[in-house]
Amino acid sequence: MAIDIQTLEDRYIDSCRRHVVLPNSSILSSLFKAEVKKSNHDPCILEILIDDLKDVDIAPLLDLCMNFETSEIEAVDVRNESSCVLNEEYALSLMRAVNQKLRVVHLQDLSFGKDFLRDISQRGLACQVLTLRCSRFRKLNLMGEFMHMHTLNLDFSSSLTSFQEDCFNCMPNLMRLSMCDTRITNLWTTVAALSKLPSLLELRFQYWQYCNDAGTSFISSSGKSDGNADFSLLDRVPLIGEPYTDTTELTDPNLSEDPLRNFYSFDEEVINHDVQSMVEDSSDDSEVDFTSHHHRYWLSDVFPGWSSEVPLQSENEDGEESSQGAFTEHIADVSMKYMSRHASPICYEKHYREFMIASLPNLKNLDNIPIRVIDKERATGVFSEYFEYLPYKWKHKESVVSILQKREIKSGHNKVQSSKHRSSYPSGKSQYFYTRSLSAAKLGSSTWPLLHPLSLLGCDLDKGFHPRQFEYHPSDSSLMVFGTLDGEVVVINHENEHIVSYIPSLGAMNSVLGLCWLKKYPSKLIAGSDNGSLKLYDINHIPRKVTGIHGNFGCVTFDEFDLLTSVHVNSTDELFLASGCSRNVALYDINCGKRLQVFTDMHRGHINVVKFANHSPSIFATSSFDHDVKMWDLRQKPIHPCFTVSSSRGNVMVCFSPDDQYILASAVDNEVRQFLAVDGRLHLVFDIAPTESSQNYTRSYYMNGRDYIISGSRDEHVRICCAQTGRRLRDISLEERNLGSSMFVQSLRGDPFRDFNMSVLTAYMRPGSKYKIVKINLLASSGHANTDDSDDLRPWPFHSMGA
């Protein structure tokens, strides 16, 4: 026979006597309320508010918990709503003592430390609903067992930016997840983490609320407008597990029950897994285009089908659409609109909604908007138009082992057929087929790429480096050169992280902004600084270490170019160009060490970057903040450009594709375009949403030959897009390990020898931050072996290269 509530109370008081403590009034009150619920034939739920508990209260309370399994108590809710004095170890012991009858855990974890959160993350809980508000998680790693949990609320976790690779592995029954007002941004890692939740039906990164032209109001569960609703509700998100009658979710007014109400009210023990019929619209060709985190967005503009002026569509039992104009009848004179509230940054990614719907096919509700059949169809189309699932148009993931087996089988077949002189590659399969297949397989299994900040071994310097620019070597896959803010030039082996050559500033240089290797003379490079200094060095004549005796090191000094920002050598190693904060470009002869000519007034503004073509020694391009990119030919005495193309904003840089077929122009705030190098015709506009920031300096380069482009900017992460279609393949988020600070991209380059490898020069968005060079390998997984919830990039062992 089950132990009744009165017996539980008696046993609790008796235990308090044994432990020589007074009974806690809050516990006695909770027992009384549970008995009232039972007498009213309501679920007999005991609520424990740990705000009212002290350490001395725990021993008798744990004794009480031992009786719950055989008592009339059906479930126990543990809540923390404000700061409390209870020791966090006692709070954990309490929740674990309740065990299988633990239903709701609601924590304002400002009261608890990192060890408390780590214990929950690693060991799990037996609760059904877990709310962690304002949590200190930065990289979520709930790897413990949460076998009974169907609802997780992480709203207002302002430090949460991403997920560890093992997150959500043990949540087979999680149906509802809310993460409003977090800092999550990356579509790919988010989807990869959420894909491990087989039961996930409802997901929320923002909260849509109903307003109208006459003012702000709400939609109740009956579908009627409530113009007298409390306006303060606009600035809050309903708690999961909190009864909320004036819900602002979208509803079908002809339904007798709000199909989304269960997302916010879980007083029932049994969760209905059936999803009710969703509102269907006849057509919807508009797209979500979030361009600023601080703007309000109207759902009637984003989804015209939700406007009162358009009849709503719902599906009947046969899957056919039937028109219903209930909203028009309810509020014929008022235009219905919905406003986004508490949106996480991921919501402002272009095509966010379509990406999530296409990537999570079992999802039924996103951001409290039902997912209709037409939404899924549209999402599939948008995804295929703007995103690449795998590189090189691969449609399905395949294991590396399977691809290698097919290659071996094909190789054996070709040997048998060799006497007939047949091609080694079947129809439709180029010589790059298996290389690209392997890349697609590896990238498909490595959603979290390997990020490795460079560190230098054997460095005898008393101070760290502060890199400002870097370049891969064009013919030696192991070498890289970087120039520093202090005027130093350092050649390193980036594979074994050893210094190859070190060139001190000697007081002659400031920040090194221009670097370029010679191709025919691979030991030589040009370095230019912002004070105008231009020098050619031969690394074969430069010592690896600082010796204290500073010679010329085989250095050739050229005439200065004031306020220099860019240098580049032509394909024959005979000439190089320099540009900077002026409208002029200077031409230098490398062989004689002299400046040949200064071309004046080539633009109306500063010429930030100048680039020679990779194969034509007389062709070069210039990009300027006057919004123009121009192509020039030295054979025609560059008075008039071969052609001019324009951007809507100032151009940060330009570069040629490796085969010189295209030029890639990057303007401020993610305006990236590709033009035909032969005549300047527009070939492709990359669909990267602007941030509306005039300081969002965007830089783009080619990767994997000219197959892909990488684009990074001051305000956002690195994006990888197909250079032939413009479709986005991946985004790479960069964050600091210890402080969780976002990084901005100062420079980036694709590795010319390794597919889907790159390096990025980054700095953190905080005063006094230092720059560092981060190597990124998209074909290798970071693994995330460290389960520390604050783990990210490891710091440099030597005074952090940065500024």
JSON list of N, CA and C in Angstrom, two decimals, residues 272-314:
[
{"chain": "A", "resi": 272, "resn": "ASN", "atom": "N", "xyz": [1.31, 13.74, -25.57]},
{"chain": "A", "resi": 272, "resn": "ASN", "atom": "CA", "xyz": [0.71, 13.27, -26.79]},
{"chain": "A", "resi": 272, "resn": "ASN", "atom": "C", "xyz": [1.69, 13.41, -27.94]},
{"chain": "A", "resi": 273, "resn": "HIS", "atom": "N", "xyz": [2.10, 12.30, -28.51]},
{"chain": "A", "resi": 273, "resn": "HIS", "atom": "CA", "xyz": [3.09, 12.33, -29.58]},
{"chain": "A", "resi": 273, "resn": "HIS", "atom": "C", "xyz": [2.47, 12.64, -30.93]},
{"chain": "A", "resi": 274, "resn": "ASP", "atom": "N", "xyz": [1.17, 12.65, -30.99]},
{"chain": "A", "resi": 274, "resn": "ASP", "atom": "CA", "xyz": [0.53, 12.94, -32.28]},
{"chain": "A", "resi": 274, "resn": "ASP", "atom": "C", "xyz": [0.54, 14.43, -32.53]},
{"chain": "A", "resi": 275, "resn": "VAL", "atom": "N", "xyz": [0.96, 14.82, -33.68]},
{"chain": "A", "resi": 275, "resn": "VAL", "atom": "CA", "xyz": [0.97, 16.24, -34.04]},
{"chain": "A", "resi": 275, "resn": "VAL", "atom": "C", "xyz": [-0.30, 16.56, -34.81]},
{"chain": "A", "resi": 276, "resn": "GLN", "atom": "N", "xyz": [-1.03, 17.57, -34.36]},
{"chain": "A", "resi": 276, "resn": "GLN", "atom": "CA", "xyz": [-2.30, 17.89, -34.98]},
{"chain": "A", "resi": 276, "resn": "GLN", "atom": "C", "xyz": [-2.07, 18.54, -36.33]},
{"chain": "A", "resi": 277, "resn": "SER", "atom": "N", "xyz": [-3.12, 18.60, -37.12]},
{"chain": "A", "resi": 277, "resn": "SER", "atom": "CA", "xyz": [-3.01, 19.14, -38.47]},
{"chain": "A", "resi": 277, "resn": "SER", "atom": "C", "xyz": [-2.59, 20.59, -38.44]},
{"chain": "A", "resi": 278, "resn": "MET", "atom": "N", "xyz": [-1.71, 20.95, -39.34]},
{"chain": "A", "resi": 278, "resn": "MET", "atom": "CA", "xyz": [-1.13, 22.28, -39.37]},
{"chain": "A", "resi": 278, "resn": "MET", "atom": "C", "xyz": [-1.79, 23.14, -40.44]},
{"chain": "A", "resi": 279, "resn": "VAL", "atom": "N", "xyz": [-1.70, 24.45, -40.26]},
{"chain": "A", "resi": 279, "resn": "VAL", "atom": "CA", "xyz": [-2.29, 25.38, -41.21]},
{"chain": "A", "resi": 279, "resn": "VAL", "atom": "C", "xyz": [-1.51, 25.34, -42.51]},
{"chain": "A", "resi": 280, "resn": "GLU", "atom": "N", "xyz": [-2.20, 25.29, -43.62]},
{"chain": "A", "resi": 280, "resn": "GLU", "atom": "CA", "xyz": [-1.57, 25.15, -44.93]},
{"chain": "A", "resi": 280, "resn": "GLU", "atom": "C", "xyz": [-1.86, 26.37, -45.79]},
{"chain": "A", "resi": 281, "resn": "ASP", "atom": "N", "xyz": [-0.86, 26.88, -46.44]},
{"chain": "A", "resi": 281, "resn": "ASP", "atom": "CA", "xyz": [-1.02, 28.03, -47.32]},
{"chain": "A", "resi": 281, "resn": "ASP", "atom": "C", "xyz": [-0.92, 27.57, -48.76]},
{"chain": "A", "resi": 282, "resn": "SER", "atom": "N", "xyz": [-1.61, 28.27, -49.63]},
{"chain": "A", "resi": 282, "resn": "SER", "atom": "CA", "xyz": [-1.64, 27.86, -51.02]},
{"chain": "A", "resi": 282, "resn": "SER", "atom": "C", "xyz": [-0.32, 28.11, -51.72]},
{"chain": "A", "resi": 283, "resn": "SER", "atom": "N", "xyz": [0.33, 29.21, -51.43]},
{"chain": "A", "resi": 283, "resn": "SER", "atom": "CA", "xyz": [1.62, 29.50, -52.06]},
{"chain": "A", "resi": 283, "resn": "SER", "atom": "C", "xyz": [2.40, 30.42, -51.16]},
{"chain": "A", "resi": 284, "resn": "ASP", "atom": "N", "xyz": [3.75, 30.32, -51.27]},
{"chain": "A", "resi": 284, "resn": "ASP", "atom": "CA", "xyz": [4.61, 31.13, -50.42]},
{"chain": "A", "resi": 284, "resn": "ASP", "atom": "C", "xyz": [5.96, 31.23, -51.09]},
{"chain": "A", "resi": 285, "resn": "ASP", "atom": "N", "xyz": [6.17, 32.33, -51.80]},
{"chain": "A", "resi": 285, "resn": "ASP", "atom": "CA", "xyz": [7.41, 32.49, -52.54]},
{"chain": "A", "resi": 285, "resn": "ASP", "atom": "C", "xyz": [8.36, 33.48, -51.89]},
{"chain": "A", "resi": 286, "resn": "SER", "atom": "N", "xyz": [7.96, 34.08, -50.77]},
{"chain": "A", "resi": 286, "resn": "SER", "atom": "CA", "xyz": [8.85, 35.02, -50.10]},
{"chain": "A", "resi": 286, "resn": "SER", "atom": "C", "xyz": [9.87, 34.26, -49.27]},
{"chain": "A", "resi": 287, "resn": "GLU", "atom": "N", "xyz": [10.93, 34.95, -48.83]},
{"chain": "A", "resi": 287, "resn": "GLU", "atom": "CA", "xyz": [11.96, 34.31, -48.03]},
{"chain": "A", "resi": 287, "resn": "GLU", "atom": "C", "xyz": [12.26, 35.14, -46.81]},
{"chain": "A", "resi": 288, "resn": "VAL", "atom": "N", "xyz": [12.75, 34.45, -45.77]},
{"chain": "A", "resi": 288, "resn": "VAL", "atom": "CA", "xyz": [13.17, 35.15, -44.56]},
{"chain": "A", "resi": 288, "resn": "VAL", "atom": "C", "xyz": [14.51, 35.79, -44.84]},
{"chain": "A", "resi": 289, "resn": "ASP", "atom": "N", "xyz": [14.59, 37.09, -44.70]},
{"chain": "A", "resi": 289, "resn": "ASP", "atom": "CA", "xyz": [15.85, 37.79, -44.94]},
{"chain": "A", "resi": 289, "resn": "ASP", "atom": "C", "xyz": [16.14, 38.69, -43.77]},
{"chain": "A", "resi": 290, "resn": "PHE", "atom": "N", "xyz": [16.76, 38.11, -42.73]},
{"chain": "A", "resi": 290, "resn": "PHE", "atom": "CA", "xyz": [17.11, 38.88, -41.54]},
{"chain": "A", "resi": 290, "resn": "PHE", "atom": "C", "xyz": [18.42, 39.61, -41.80]},
{"chain": "A", "resi": 291, "resn": "THR", "atom": "N", "xyz": [18.43, 40.92, -41.67]},
{"chain": "A", "resi": 291, "resn": "THR", "atom": "CA", "xyz": [19.64, 41.67, -41.97]},
{"chain": "A", "resi": 291, "resn": "THR", "atom": "C", "xyz": [20.18, 42.42, -40.79]},
{"chain": "A", "resi": 292, "resn": "SER", "atom": "N", "xyz": [19.48, 42.46, -39.68]},
{"chain": "A", "resi": 292, "resn": "SER", "atom": "CA", "xyz": [20.00, 43.14, -38.50]},
{"chain": "A", "resi": 292, "resn": "SER", "atom": "C", "xyz": [19.43, 42.52, -37.26]},
{"chain": "A", "resi": 293, "resn": "HIS", "atom": "N", "xyz": [20.28, 42.29, -36.29]},
{"chain": "A", "resi": 293, "resn": "HIS", "atom": "CA", "xyz": [19.86, 41.65, -35.04]},
{"chain": "A", "resi": 293, "resn": "HIS", "atom": "C", "xyz": [18.88, 42.52, -34.26]},
{"chain": "A", "resi": 294, "resn": "HIS", "atom": "N", "xyz": [18.84, 43.81, -34.53]},
{"chain": "A", "resi": 294, "resn": "HIS", "atom": "CA", "xyz": [18.04, 44.71, -33.71]},
{"chain": "A", "resi": 294, "resn": "HIS", "atom": "C", "xyz": [16.72, 45.10, -34.37]},
{"chain": "A", "resi": 295, "resn": "HIS", "atom": "N", "xyz": [16.45, 44.58, -35.57]},
{"chain": "A", "resi": 295, "resn": "HIS", "atom": "CA", "xyz": [15.23, 44.93, -36.25]},
{"chain": "A", "resi": 295, "resn": "HIS", "atom": "C", "xyz": [14.09, 44.04, -35.80]},
{"chain": "A", "resi": 296, "resn": "ARG", "atom": "N", "xyz": [12.87, 44.51, -36.01]},
{"chain": "A", "resi": 296, "resn": "ARG", "atom": "CA", "xyz": [11.69, 43.67, -35.79]},
{"chain": "A", "resi": 296, "resn": "ARG", "atom": "C", "xyz": [11.20, 43.18, -37.15]},
{"chain": "A", "resi": 297, "resn": "TYR", "atom": "N", "xyz": [10.76, 41.95, -37.20]},
{"chain": "A", "resi": 297, "resn": "TYR", "atom": "CA", "xyz": [10.34, 41.36, -38.45]},
{"chain": "A", "resi": 297, "resn": "TYR", "atom": "C", "xyz": [8.89, 40.94, -38.35]},
{"chain": "A", "resi": 298, "resn": "TRP", "atom": "N", "xyz": [8.13, 41.29, -39.38]},
{"chain": "A", "resi": 298, "resn": "TRP", "atom": "CA", "xyz": [6.70, 41.00, -39.39]},
{"chain": "A", "resi": 298, "resn": "TRP", "atom": "C", "xyz": [6.46, 39.71, -40.14]},
{"chain": "A", "resi": 299, "resn": "LEU", "atom": "N", "xyz": [5.75, 38.79, -39.48]},
{"chain": "A", "resi": 299, "resn": "LEU", "atom": "CA", "xyz": [5.51, 37.49, -40.08]},
{"chain": "A", "resi": 299, "resn": "LEU", "atom": "C", "xyz": [4.60, 37.59, -41.29]},
{"chain": "A", "resi": 300, "resn": "SER", "atom": "N", "xyz": [3.73, 38.60, -41.32]},
{"chain": "A", "resi": 300, "resn": "SER", "atom": "CA", "xyz": [2.87, 38.75, -42.48]},
{"chain": "A", "resi": 300, "resn": "SER", "atom": "C", "xyz": [3.69, 39.13, -43.71]},
{"chain": "A", "resi": 301, "resn": "ASP", "atom": "N", "xyz": [4.86, 39.76, -43.51]},
{"chain": "A", "resi": 301, "resn": "ASP", "atom": "CA", "xyz": [5.74, 40.06, -44.63]},
{"chain": "A", "resi": 301, "resn": "ASP", "atom": "C", "xyz": [6.55, 38.84, -45.03]},
{"chain": "A", "resi": 302, "resn": "VAL", "atom": "N", "xyz": [6.97, 38.05, -44.03]},
{"chain": "A", "resi": 302, "resn": "VAL", "atom": "CA", "xyz": [7.80, 36.88, -44.29]},
{"chain": "A", "resi": 302, "resn": "VAL", "atom": "C", "xyz": [6.99, 35.73, -44.84]},
{"chain": "A", "resi": 303, "resn": "PHE", "atom": "N", "xyz": [5.81, 35.50, -44.25]},
{"chain": "A", "resi": 303, "resn": "PHE", "atom": "CA", "xyz": [4.91, 34.43, -44.69]},
{"chain": "A", "resi": 303, "resn": "PHE", "atom": "C", "xyz": [3.55, 35.03, -45.05]},
{"chain": "A", "resi": 304, "resn": "PRO", "atom": "N", "xyz": [3.34, 35.43, -46.30]},
{"chain": "A", "resi": 304, "resn": "PRO", "atom": "CA", "xyz": [2.09, 36.08, -46.67]},
{"chain": "A", "resi": 304, "resn": "PRO", "atom": "C", "xyz": [0.87, 35.25, -46.35]},
{"chain": "A", "resi": 305, "resn": "GLY", "atom": "N", "xyz": [1.01, 33.93, -46.31]},
{"chain": "A", "resi": 305, "resn": "GLY", "atom": "CA", "xyz": [-0.13, 33.06, -46.02]},
{"chain": "A", "resi": 305, "resn": "GLY", "atom": "C", "xyz": [-0.71, 33.27, -44.65]},
{"chain": "A", "resi": 306, "resn": "TRP", "atom": "N", "xyz": [0.05, 33.90, -43.73]},
{"chain": "A", "resi": 306, "resn": "TRP", "atom": "CA", "xyz": [-0.45, 34.12, -42.39]},
{"chain": "A", "resi": 306, "resn": "TRP", "atom": "C", "xyz": [-1.20, 35.44, -42.28]},
{"chain": "A", "resi": 307, "resn": "SER", "atom": "N", "xyz": [-1.25, 36.24, -43.32]},
{"chain": "A", "resi": 307, "resn": "SER", "atom": "CA", "xyz": [-1.95, 37.52, -43.27]},
{"chain": "A", "resi": 307, "resn": "SER", "atom": "C", "xyz": [-3.45, 37.31, -43.27]},
{"chain": "A", "resi": 308, "resn": "SER", "atom": "N", "xyz": [-4.17, 38.19, -42.58]},
{"chain": "A", "resi": 308, "resn": "SER", "atom": "CA", "xyz": [-5.62, 38.07, -42.52]},
{"chain": "A", "resi": 308, "resn": "SER", "atom": "C", "xyz": [-6.25, 38.32, -43.88]},
{"chain": "A", "resi": 309, "resn": "GLU", "atom": "N", "xyz": [-5.50, 38.95, -44.79]},
{"chain": "A", "resi": 309, "resn": "GLU", "atom": "CA", "xyz": [-6.06, 39.27, -46.09]},
{"chain": "A", "resi": 309, "resn": "GLU", "atom": "C", "xyz": [-6.00, 38.09, -47.05]},
{"chain": "A", "resi": 310, "resn": "VAL", "atom": "N", "xyz": [-5.29, 37.02, -46.66]},
{"chain": "A", "resi": 310, "resn": "VAL", "atom": "CA", "xyz": [-5.16, 35.85, -47.51]},
{"chain": "A", "resi": 310, "resn": "VAL", "atom": "C", "xyz": [-5.86, 34.67, -46.84]},
{"chain": "A", "resi": 311, "resn": "PRO", "atom": "N", "xyz": [-6.78, 34.00, -47.53]},
{"chain": "A", "resi": 311, "resn": "PRO", "atom": "CA", "xyz": [-7.44, 32.84, -46.93]},
{"chain": "A", "resi": 311, "resn": "PRO", "atom": "C", "xyz": [-6.41, 31.78, -46.53]},
{"chain": "A", "resi": 312, "resn": "LEU", "atom": "N", "xyz": [-6.59, 31.22, -45.33]},
{"chain": "A", "resi": 312, "resn": "LEU", "atom": "CA", "xyz": [-5.69, 30.19, -44.85]},
{"chain": "A", "resi": 312, "resn": "LEU", "atom": "C", "xyz": [-6.04, 28.86, -45.49]},
{"chain": "A", "resi": 313, "resn": "GLN", "atom": "N", "xyz": [-5.04, 27.99, -45.59]},
{"chain": "A", "resi": 313, "resn": "GLN", "atom": "CA", "xyz": [-5.24, 26.67, -46.14]},
{"chain": "A", "resi": 313, "resn": "GLN", "atom": "C", "xyz": [-4.92, 25.64, -45.07]},
{"chain": "A", "resi": 314, "resn": "SER", "atom": "N", "xyz": [-5.71, 24.61, -44.97]},
{"chain": "A", "resi": 314, "resn": "SER", "atom": "CA", "xyz": [-5.38, 23.50, -44.07]},
{"chain": "A", "resi": 314, "resn": "SER", "atom": "C", "xyz": [-5.55, 22.21, -44.83]}
]
